[in-house]
Short mmCIF file of C-alpha atoms in Angstrom, two decimals:
data_model
loop_
_atom_site.label_atom_id
_atom_site.label_comp_id
_atom_site.label_asym_id
_atom_site.label_seq_id
_atom_site.Cartn_x
_atom_site.Cartn_y
_atom_site.Cartn_z
CA UNK A 1 75.23 -46.49 -64.46
CA UNK A 2 74.26 -43.69 -66.36
CA UNK A 3 71.32 -40.95 -65.25
CA UNK A 4 67.75 -41.85 -67.32
CA UNK A 5 66.56 -38.81 -67.72
CA UNK A 6 63.17 -37.30 -69.38
CA UNK A 7 63.24 -34.20 -70.83
CA UNK A 8 58.79 -33.39 -71.46
CA UNK A 9 57.90 -29.89 -73.27
CA UNK A 10 57.16 -28.58 -76.41
CA UNK A 11 54.16 -27.39 -78.71
CA UNK A 12 56.41 -24.49 -80.04
CA UNK A 13 60.38 -23.30 -80.82
CA UNK A 14 60.59 -21.29 -77.93
CA UNK A 15 59.99 -25.04 -75.70
CA UNK A 16 61.89 -27.46 -77.98
CA UNK A 17 65.09 -25.05 -78.86
CA UNK A 18 65.99 -25.23 -74.70
CA UNK A 19 65.25 -29.05 -74.63
CA UNK A 20 67.59 -30.15 -77.60
CA UNK A 21 70.32 -27.81 -76.21
CA UNK A 22 70.06 -29.77 -72.84
CA UNK A 23 69.57 -32.83 -74.40
CA UNK A 24 72.89 -32.32 -76.97
CA UNK A 25 74.54 -31.42 -73.47
CA UNK A 26 73.23 -33.73 -71.18
CA UNK A 27 73.68 -36.65 -73.82
CA UNK A 28 77.47 -35.37 -74.47
CA UNK A 29 77.50 -35.75 -69.67
CA UNK A 30 76.83 -39.92 -70.31
CA UNK A 31 73.17 -39.68 -69.63
CA UNK A 32 70.48 -41.02 -71.44
CA UNK A 33 67.53 -39.63 -72.81
CA UNK A 34 63.76 -39.51 -73.66
CA UNK A 35 62.61 -36.92 -74.48
CA UNK A 36 58.06 -36.93 -73.90
CA UNK A 37 56.21 -34.04 -75.85
CA UNK A 38 53.19 -33.68 -78.17
CA UNK A 39 51.21 -34.85 -80.83
CA UNK A 40 50.28 -31.58 -82.14
CA UNK A 41 53.64 -30.04 -81.32
CA UNK A 42 56.95 -29.52 -83.90
CA UNK A 43 58.91 -31.30 -81.74
CA UNK A 44 57.97 -34.58 -83.15
CA UNK A 45 60.22 -33.43 -86.01
CA UNK A 46 62.63 -31.49 -84.11
CA UNK A 47 63.66 -33.79 -81.80
CA UNK A 48 64.19 -37.38 -83.93
CA UNK A 49 66.14 -35.15 -86.53
CA UNK A 50 68.51 -34.24 -83.50
CA UNK A 51 68.70 -37.97 -82.96
CA UNK A 52 67.16 -38.03 -79.42
CA UNK A 53 64.05 -40.76 -78.76
CA UNK A 54 60.54 -39.16 -78.65
CA UNK A 55 57.48 -40.56 -76.90
CA UNK A 56 54.13 -38.14 -78.11
CA UNK A 57 51.71 -38.32 -75.63
CA UNK A 58 47.84 -36.62 -76.39
CA UNK A 59 48.53 -33.64 -74.92
CA UNK A 60 46.01 -31.21 -75.28
CA UNK A 61 46.22 -27.78 -74.70
CA UNK A 62 43.39 -26.38 -72.23
CA UNK A 63 43.89 -22.55 -71.59
CA UNK A 64 41.78 -21.07 -73.85
CA UNK A 65 39.95 -23.52 -75.35
CA UNK A 66 35.94 -23.53 -74.93
CA UNK A 67 34.61 -25.85 -72.54
CA UNK A 68 33.72 -28.73 -74.67
CA UNK A 69 37.11 -29.01 -75.68
CA UNK A 70 38.79 -28.32 -71.83
CA UNK A 71 36.66 -31.50 -70.84
CA UNK A 72 38.22 -33.07 -73.54
CA UNK A 73 41.35 -31.72 -73.18
CA UNK A 74 41.40 -32.97 -69.09
CA UNK A 75 40.29 -36.08 -70.26
CA UNK A 76 43.42 -36.25 -72.60
CA UNK A 77 45.59 -35.49 -69.28
CA UNK A 78 44.24 -37.94 -67.27
CA UNK A 79 44.91 -40.53 -69.88
CA UNK A 80 48.33 -39.27 -71.49
CA UNK A 81 49.68 -38.93 -67.38
CA UNK A 82 48.78 -42.27 -66.83
CA UNK A 83 50.55 -43.54 -69.72
CA UNK A 84 53.65 -40.89 -68.80
CA UNK A 85 54.08 -42.72 -65.07
CA UNK A 86 54.09 -45.77 -66.85
CA UNK A 87 56.55 -44.97 -69.15
CA UNK A 88 58.75 -43.55 -65.35
CA UNK A 89 58.54 -46.62 -64.08
CA UNK A 90 59.53 -48.97 -67.36
CA UNK A 91 62.30 -47.63 -67.67
CA UNK A 92 63.48 -46.20 -64.30
CA UNK A 93 63.88 -42.39 -64.20
CA UNK A 94 65.91 -40.52 -62.27
CA UNK A 95 64.58 -37.61 -63.47
CA UNK A 96 62.02 -35.61 -65.59
CA UNK A 97 62.83 -31.87 -66.60
CA UNK A 98 59.90 -30.19 -67.71
CA UNK A 99 60.76 -27.16 -70.50
CA UNK A 100 56.80 -25.45 -70.07
CA UNK A 101 54.03 -25.64 -72.85
CA UNK A 102 51.06 -28.33 -72.32
CA UNK A 103 53.63 -30.80 -73.47
CA UNK A 104 55.05 -30.78 -71.01
CA UNK A 105 52.30 -31.53 -68.19
CA UNK A 106 51.93 -35.25 -68.34
CA UNK A 107 55.21 -36.14 -67.06
CA UNK A 108 55.39 -33.20 -64.97
CA UNK A 109 52.63 -35.20 -63.10
CA UNK A 110 53.36 -37.99 -63.26
CA UNK A 111 57.17 -37.40 -61.59
CA UNK A 112 54.63 -35.75 -58.71
CA UNK A 113 52.71 -39.12 -58.81
CA UNK A 114 55.71 -41.27 -58.80
CA UNK A 115 57.83 -38.91 -56.25
CA UNK A 116 60.60 -38.60 -59.23
CA UNK A 117 62.35 -35.28 -59.13
CA UNK A 118 61.25 -32.92 -60.65
CA UNK A 119 63.24 -29.53 -62.33
CA UNK A 120 62.08 -27.00 -64.45
CA UNK A 121 63.41 -24.88 -66.89
CA UNK A 122 61.45 -21.41 -67.30
CA UNK A 123 63.13 -19.54 -70.27
CA UNK A 124 60.47 -16.36 -70.18
CA UNK A 125 60.22 -14.20 -68.10
CA UNK A 126 56.36 -14.72 -66.92
CA UNK A 127 55.98 -18.19 -66.13
CA UNK A 128 53.58 -19.87 -68.78
CA UNK A 129 50.33 -22.24 -67.27
CA UNK A 130 51.82 -25.91 -67.31
CA UNK A 131 55.57 -24.60 -65.08
CA UNK A 132 53.01 -22.03 -62.71
CA UNK A 133 50.65 -25.57 -62.18
CA UNK A 134 54.54 -28.03 -61.44
CA UNK A 135 55.90 -24.61 -59.06
CA UNK A 136 54.95 -26.24 -56.03
CA UNK A 137 55.86 -29.54 -56.79
CA UNK A 138 59.64 -28.90 -58.49
CA UNK A 139 62.39 -29.77 -56.62
CA UNK A 140 64.35 -27.44 -58.45
CA UNK A 141 63.56 -24.59 -60.74
CA UNK A 142 65.75 -23.25 -63.54
CA UNK A 143 64.50 -19.99 -65.16
CA UNK A 144 65.78 -17.35 -68.28
CA UNK A 145 64.90 -14.21 -66.00
CA UNK A 146 65.99 -12.78 -62.11
CA UNK A 147 62.02 -11.27 -62.21
CA UNK A 148 60.72 -15.05 -63.05
CA UNK A 149 61.14 -16.49 -59.47
CA UNK A 150 58.81 -14.48 -57.51
CA UNK A 151 56.02 -15.13 -60.35
CA UNK A 152 56.40 -19.25 -59.82
CA UNK A 153 53.67 -20.35 -56.42
CA UNK A 154 55.55 -21.72 -53.89
CA UNK A 155 59.19 -20.83 -55.28
CA UNK A 156 62.18 -19.36 -52.48
CA UNK A 157 65.94 -19.44 -53.37
CA UNK A 158 66.71 -22.20 -51.67
CA UNK A 159 64.95 -24.09 -55.21
CA UNK A 160 65.18 -21.11 -57.34
CA UNK A 161 67.74 -20.56 -59.41
CA UNK A 162 68.76 -18.09 -62.59
CA UNK A 163 70.39 -19.19 -65.06
CA UNK A 164 69.51 -17.60 -68.35
CA UNK A 165 67.86 -19.56 -71.10
CA UNK A 166 69.37 -22.49 -72.62
CA UNK A 167 70.91 -22.43 -76.52
CA UNK A 168 72.06 -25.16 -78.77
CA UNK A 169 76.13 -25.49 -78.89
CA UNK A 170 76.23 -25.21 -82.44
CA UNK A 171 74.51 -21.68 -82.09
CA UNK A 172 76.47 -20.37 -79.21
CA UNK A 173 79.76 -21.01 -81.08
CA UNK A 174 78.87 -20.23 -84.31
CA UNK A 175 77.90 -16.76 -82.40
CA UNK A 176 81.32 -16.44 -80.75
CA UNK A 177 82.77 -16.61 -84.21
CA UNK A 178 80.76 -14.28 -86.23
CA UNK A 179 80.68 -11.63 -83.89
CA UNK A 180 83.65 -11.43 -82.03
CA UNK A 181 85.42 -8.63 -85.24
CA UNK A 182 81.13 -6.92 -85.36
CA UNK A 183 81.56 -3.84 -83.91
CA UNK A 184 79.38 -0.62 -84.73
CA UNK A 185 80.73 0.74 -88.24
CA UNK A 186 79.86 4.88 -88.21
CA UNK A 187 81.77 4.57 -91.79
CA UNK A 188 79.16 3.23 -93.43
CA UNK A 189 75.78 3.01 -93.89
CA UNK A 190 73.40 1.78 -91.31
CA UNK A 191 72.76 -2.05 -91.13
CA UNK A 192 69.18 -2.83 -90.17
CA UNK A 193 67.86 -6.92 -89.46
CA UNK A 194 64.21 -7.29 -89.05
CA UNK A 195 62.52 -10.40 -88.30
CA UNK A 196 59.59 -11.43 -86.92
CA UNK A 197 60.08 -15.11 -86.07
CA UNK A 198 60.45 -18.12 -87.95
CA UNK A 199 57.26 -17.52 -89.72
CA UNK A 200 57.79 -13.74 -89.83
CA UNK A 201 55.06 -10.98 -88.36
CA UNK A 202 52.62 -9.32 -90.01
CA UNK A 203 52.86 -6.06 -88.19
CA UNK A 204 56.47 -5.88 -88.57
CA UNK A 205 56.57 -6.80 -92.36
CA UNK A 206 53.46 -3.88 -93.06
CA UNK A 207 55.11 -0.94 -90.54
CA UNK A 208 58.42 -1.54 -92.51
CA UNK A 209 56.73 -1.20 -96.03
CA UNK A 210 55.53 2.17 -94.85
CA UNK A 211 59.14 3.02 -94.16
CA UNK A 212 60.53 1.47 -97.58
CA UNK A 213 60.85 5.06 -98.89
CA UNK A 214 62.05 7.27 -96.22
CA UNK A 215 64.36 4.33 -95.16
CA UNK A 216 65.75 4.11 -99.03
CA UNK A 217 66.92 7.67 -99.23
CA UNK A 218 68.44 7.30 -95.74
CA UNK A 219 70.16 4.84 -97.39
CA UNK A 220 70.36 2.47 -94.48
CA UNK A 221 70.82 -1.49 -96.13
CA UNK A 222 67.92 -3.95 -94.44
CA UNK A 223 68.01 -7.81 -94.61
CA UNK A 224 64.41 -8.75 -93.66
CA UNK A 225 63.17 -11.70 -92.66
CA UNK A 226 59.55 -11.85 -93.86
CA UNK A 227 58.34 -15.64 -93.02
CA UNK A 228 57.01 -17.35 -96.40
CA UNK A 229 53.84 -15.64 -96.98
CA UNK A 230 54.93 -12.30 -97.34
CA UNK A 231 58.34 -12.53 -98.86
CA UNK A 232 57.47 -11.38 -102.97
CA UNK A 233 55.40 -8.64 -101.33
CA UNK A 234 57.94 -7.53 -99.35
CA UNK A 235 60.80 -7.37 -101.81
CA UNK A 236 58.16 -5.62 -104.57
CA UNK A 237 58.07 -2.75 -102.51
CA UNK A 238 61.48 -2.19 -101.19
CA UNK A 239 62.49 -2.63 -104.81
CA UNK A 240 59.86 -0.15 -106.26
CA UNK A 241 61.03 1.95 -103.78
CA UNK A 242 64.99 1.77 -104.22
CA UNK A 243 65.30 0.39 -101.02
CA UNK A 244 68.92 -1.23 -100.32
CA UNK A 245 67.38 -4.45 -99.07
CA UNK A 246 67.31 -8.47 -99.11
CA UNK A 247 63.69 -10.55 -97.94
CA UNK A 248 64.06 -13.76 -97.38
CA UNK A 249 61.90 -15.98 -95.69
CA UNK A 250 63.43 -17.89 -93.29
CA UNK A 251 67.79 -17.50 -92.21
CA UNK A 252 69.29 -19.94 -91.63
CA UNK A 253 72.45 -18.22 -90.12
CA UNK A 254 71.66 -15.96 -87.69
CA UNK A 255 74.37 -14.97 -85.87
CA UNK A 256 75.74 -14.13 -89.55
CA UNK A 257 73.34 -12.07 -90.02
CA UNK A 258 73.39 -10.70 -86.11
CA UNK A 259 77.23 -9.65 -86.59
CA UNK A 260 75.97 -7.93 -89.88
CA UNK A 261 73.24 -5.65 -88.07
CA UNK A 262 74.10 -2.78 -86.20
CA UNK A 263 70.13 -2.48 -85.18
CA UNK A 264 67.86 -5.51 -84.69
CA UNK A 265 64.11 -4.83 -85.43
CA UNK A 266 62.07 -8.61 -83.98
CA UNK A 267 59.88 -9.54 -81.87
CA UNK A 268 60.73 -10.57 -77.65
CA UNK A 269 60.26 -14.51 -77.27
CA UNK A 270 62.44 -15.90 -74.47
CA UNK A 271 65.25 -17.40 -77.77
CA UNK A 272 65.36 -13.67 -79.27
CA UNK A 273 65.82 -11.91 -76.26
CA UNK A 274 68.27 -14.28 -75.48
CA UNK A 275 70.70 -14.39 -78.51
CA UNK A 276 69.93 -10.53 -79.04
CA UNK A 277 71.92 -9.98 -76.01
CA UNK A 278 74.93 -13.11 -76.51
CA UNK A 279 74.91 -10.79 -80.53
CA UNK A 280 75.37 -8.12 -77.90
CA UNK A 281 73.36 -6.39 -80.09
CA UNK A 282 70.45 -3.32 -79.95
CA UNK A 283 67.34 -4.22 -81.27
CA UNK A 284 63.72 -2.63 -81.23
CA UNK A 285 61.57 -4.89 -80.03
CA UNK A 286 57.94 -5.42 -81.09
CA UNK A 287 57.12 -7.87 -78.47
CA UNK A 288 53.46 -9.43 -78.80
CA UNK A 289 51.24 -8.00 -75.99
CA UNK A 290 48.40 -10.91 -76.82
CA UNK A 291 50.61 -13.96 -76.20
CA UNK A 292 50.33 -16.26 -73.47
CA UNK A 293 49.95 -13.98 -70.30
CA UNK A 294 52.18 -11.68 -71.86
CA UNK A 295 55.71 -13.13 -71.54
CA UNK A 296 57.01 -11.58 -74.58
CA UNK A 297 56.01 -7.87 -73.12
CA UNK A 298 57.89 -8.76 -69.75
CA UNK A 299 60.71 -10.51 -71.83
CA UNK A 300 61.54 -6.98 -73.98
CA UNK A 301 61.60 -5.10 -70.65
CA UNK A 302 64.13 -6.67 -69.03
CA UNK A 303 65.94 -6.36 -71.80
CA UNK A 304 65.09 -2.93 -71.98
CA UNK A 305 65.87 -2.31 -68.19
CA UNK A 306 69.46 -3.04 -68.91
CA UNK A 307 69.96 -0.86 -70.79
CA UNK A 308 70.55 -3.00 -74.55
CA UNK A 309 66.48 -2.18 -76.14
CA UNK A 310 63.78 0.51 -76.78
CA UNK A 311 60.34 -1.46 -76.63
CA UNK A 312 57.00 -0.37 -78.64
CA UNK A 313 53.65 -1.78 -77.68
CA UNK A 314 52.50 -3.75 -80.95
CA UNK A 315 48.53 -3.06 -80.00
CA UNK A 316 47.84 0.58 -81.96
CA UNK A 317 51.79 0.97 -83.24
CA UNK A 318 51.16 3.42 -85.90
CA UNK A 319 54.29 3.72 -88.58
CA UNK A 320 54.76 7.38 -87.62
CA UNK A 321 55.70 6.24 -83.85
CA UNK A 322 57.66 3.47 -85.70
CA UNK A 323 59.53 5.81 -87.30
CA UNK A 324 60.16 7.76 -84.81
CA UNK A 325 61.44 5.91 -82.71
CA UNK A 326 63.33 3.55 -85.48
CA UNK A 327 64.92 6.87 -87.24
CA UNK A 328 66.09 7.90 -83.79
CA UNK A 329 68.23 5.18 -83.44
CA UNK A 330 69.84 4.52 -86.88
CA UNK A 331 71.15 8.74 -86.44
CA UNK A 332 72.63 7.97 -82.89
CA UNK A 333 75.14 5.62 -83.91
CA UNK A 334 76.72 6.26 -80.26
CA UNK A 335 74.02 5.18 -78.52
CA UNK A 336 73.58 1.89 -80.40
CA UNK A 337 77.25 1.19 -79.72
CA UNK A 338 76.09 1.56 -75.68
CA UNK A 339 73.42 -0.79 -76.11
CA UNK A 340 75.30 -3.22 -77.94
CA UNK A 341 77.62 -2.75 -75.44
CA UNK A 342 74.68 -3.25 -71.99
CA UNK A 343 73.20 -6.74 -74.97
CA UNK A 344 77.02 -8.27 -74.11
CA UNK A 345 76.95 -7.95 -70.54
CA UNK A 346 72.87 -9.19 -69.96
CA UNK A 347 74.49 -12.49 -72.39
CA UNK A 348 74.35 -15.78 -70.74
CA UNK A 349 76.23 -18.02 -72.33
CA UNK A 350 76.50 -20.62 -69.91
CA UNK A 351 72.77 -21.61 -69.33
CA UNK A 352 72.86 -24.64 -71.04
CA UNK A 353 76.57 -26.34 -68.88
CA UNK A 354 75.17 -24.98 -65.73
CA UNK A 355 71.42 -26.34 -65.99
CA UNK A 356 73.04 -29.24 -67.57
CA UNK A 357 75.39 -30.16 -64.46
CA UNK A 358 72.35 -29.35 -62.16
CA UNK A 359 70.37 -31.66 -63.81
CA UNK A 360 72.32 -34.33 -63.32
CA UNK A 361 73.65 -34.15 -59.91
CA UNK A 362 69.56 -34.35 -59.40
CA UNK A 363 69.73 -37.31 -61.54
CA UNK A 364 72.33 -38.76 -59.19
CA UNK A 365 74.50 -38.83 -62.59
CA UNK A 366 77.12 -37.75 -60.38
CA UNK A 367 79.30 -37.54 -57.00
#
């Protein structure tokens, strides 16, 4: 009989993307999968689009809410946990995999109540509240970064392993194809790839616009994913400054764009950091310091420690400080090449398969 597994979590792309990567790998290995998410999360669209069954529960965020909202959210959590427990028993689920986020909590709690094995997948360097809550009762913990394990209550070397961040196979295959011949080329103008996530980042967009003229004078070629709100304004400013730039709302072929770039300017979500390593690209990172427990900043520092990135604090960052750091990197092609090489050494392209194999063993899906 094939292993029956629940993958729980969502709310944001940073949680749904690893969940889908694991789901695809486990499905290839014959597992029967049910995704459990929140009615308010983007998993409501992305999971069915990938061909998976999705059960939605009324999970709500508790952290950072007012007293009334917390009471309502906790009541909803209690109901959702009972529903998740009923699901685990009815489907005879052998393993629950939690990828974090508030959407993961009901199924993770239900696993603890029913003594179903629980695996935690923590992609950020700083664990989120949901995974910190469940770490003590988890059967196995898979961490994206070495420093994560020490931050999880009750974790140990026997239960926790550093695997890297799971990425979808189609994306990894594209990276391998696009980057096989990509190198920093000092004979042409520098190529700069800028993005702030799927919705863009107003701060990064503003910083780039402040430098539109000097970047034009330096001959830098720019590809800028701006998000929908800023695209027309950014494109017009580049055109007025004579900058060699293309501004898009959203870039679907990220591997090809990484391959084109000599330097990447972006935030520091776990998926972005994992992609930078897989792409082997130098980065100037501007992490969002106020998100969650500072996980973006911790992610960025992990890449900086490997010599693959330079980190600028987003709070109080001026165009002058950004300009100094950016132009220093663009002018030093040897440093960019060295940073790219160091980024590649930090890549863990087999993370998805390693986690999937271990989870299948936990679920009793193989000898």
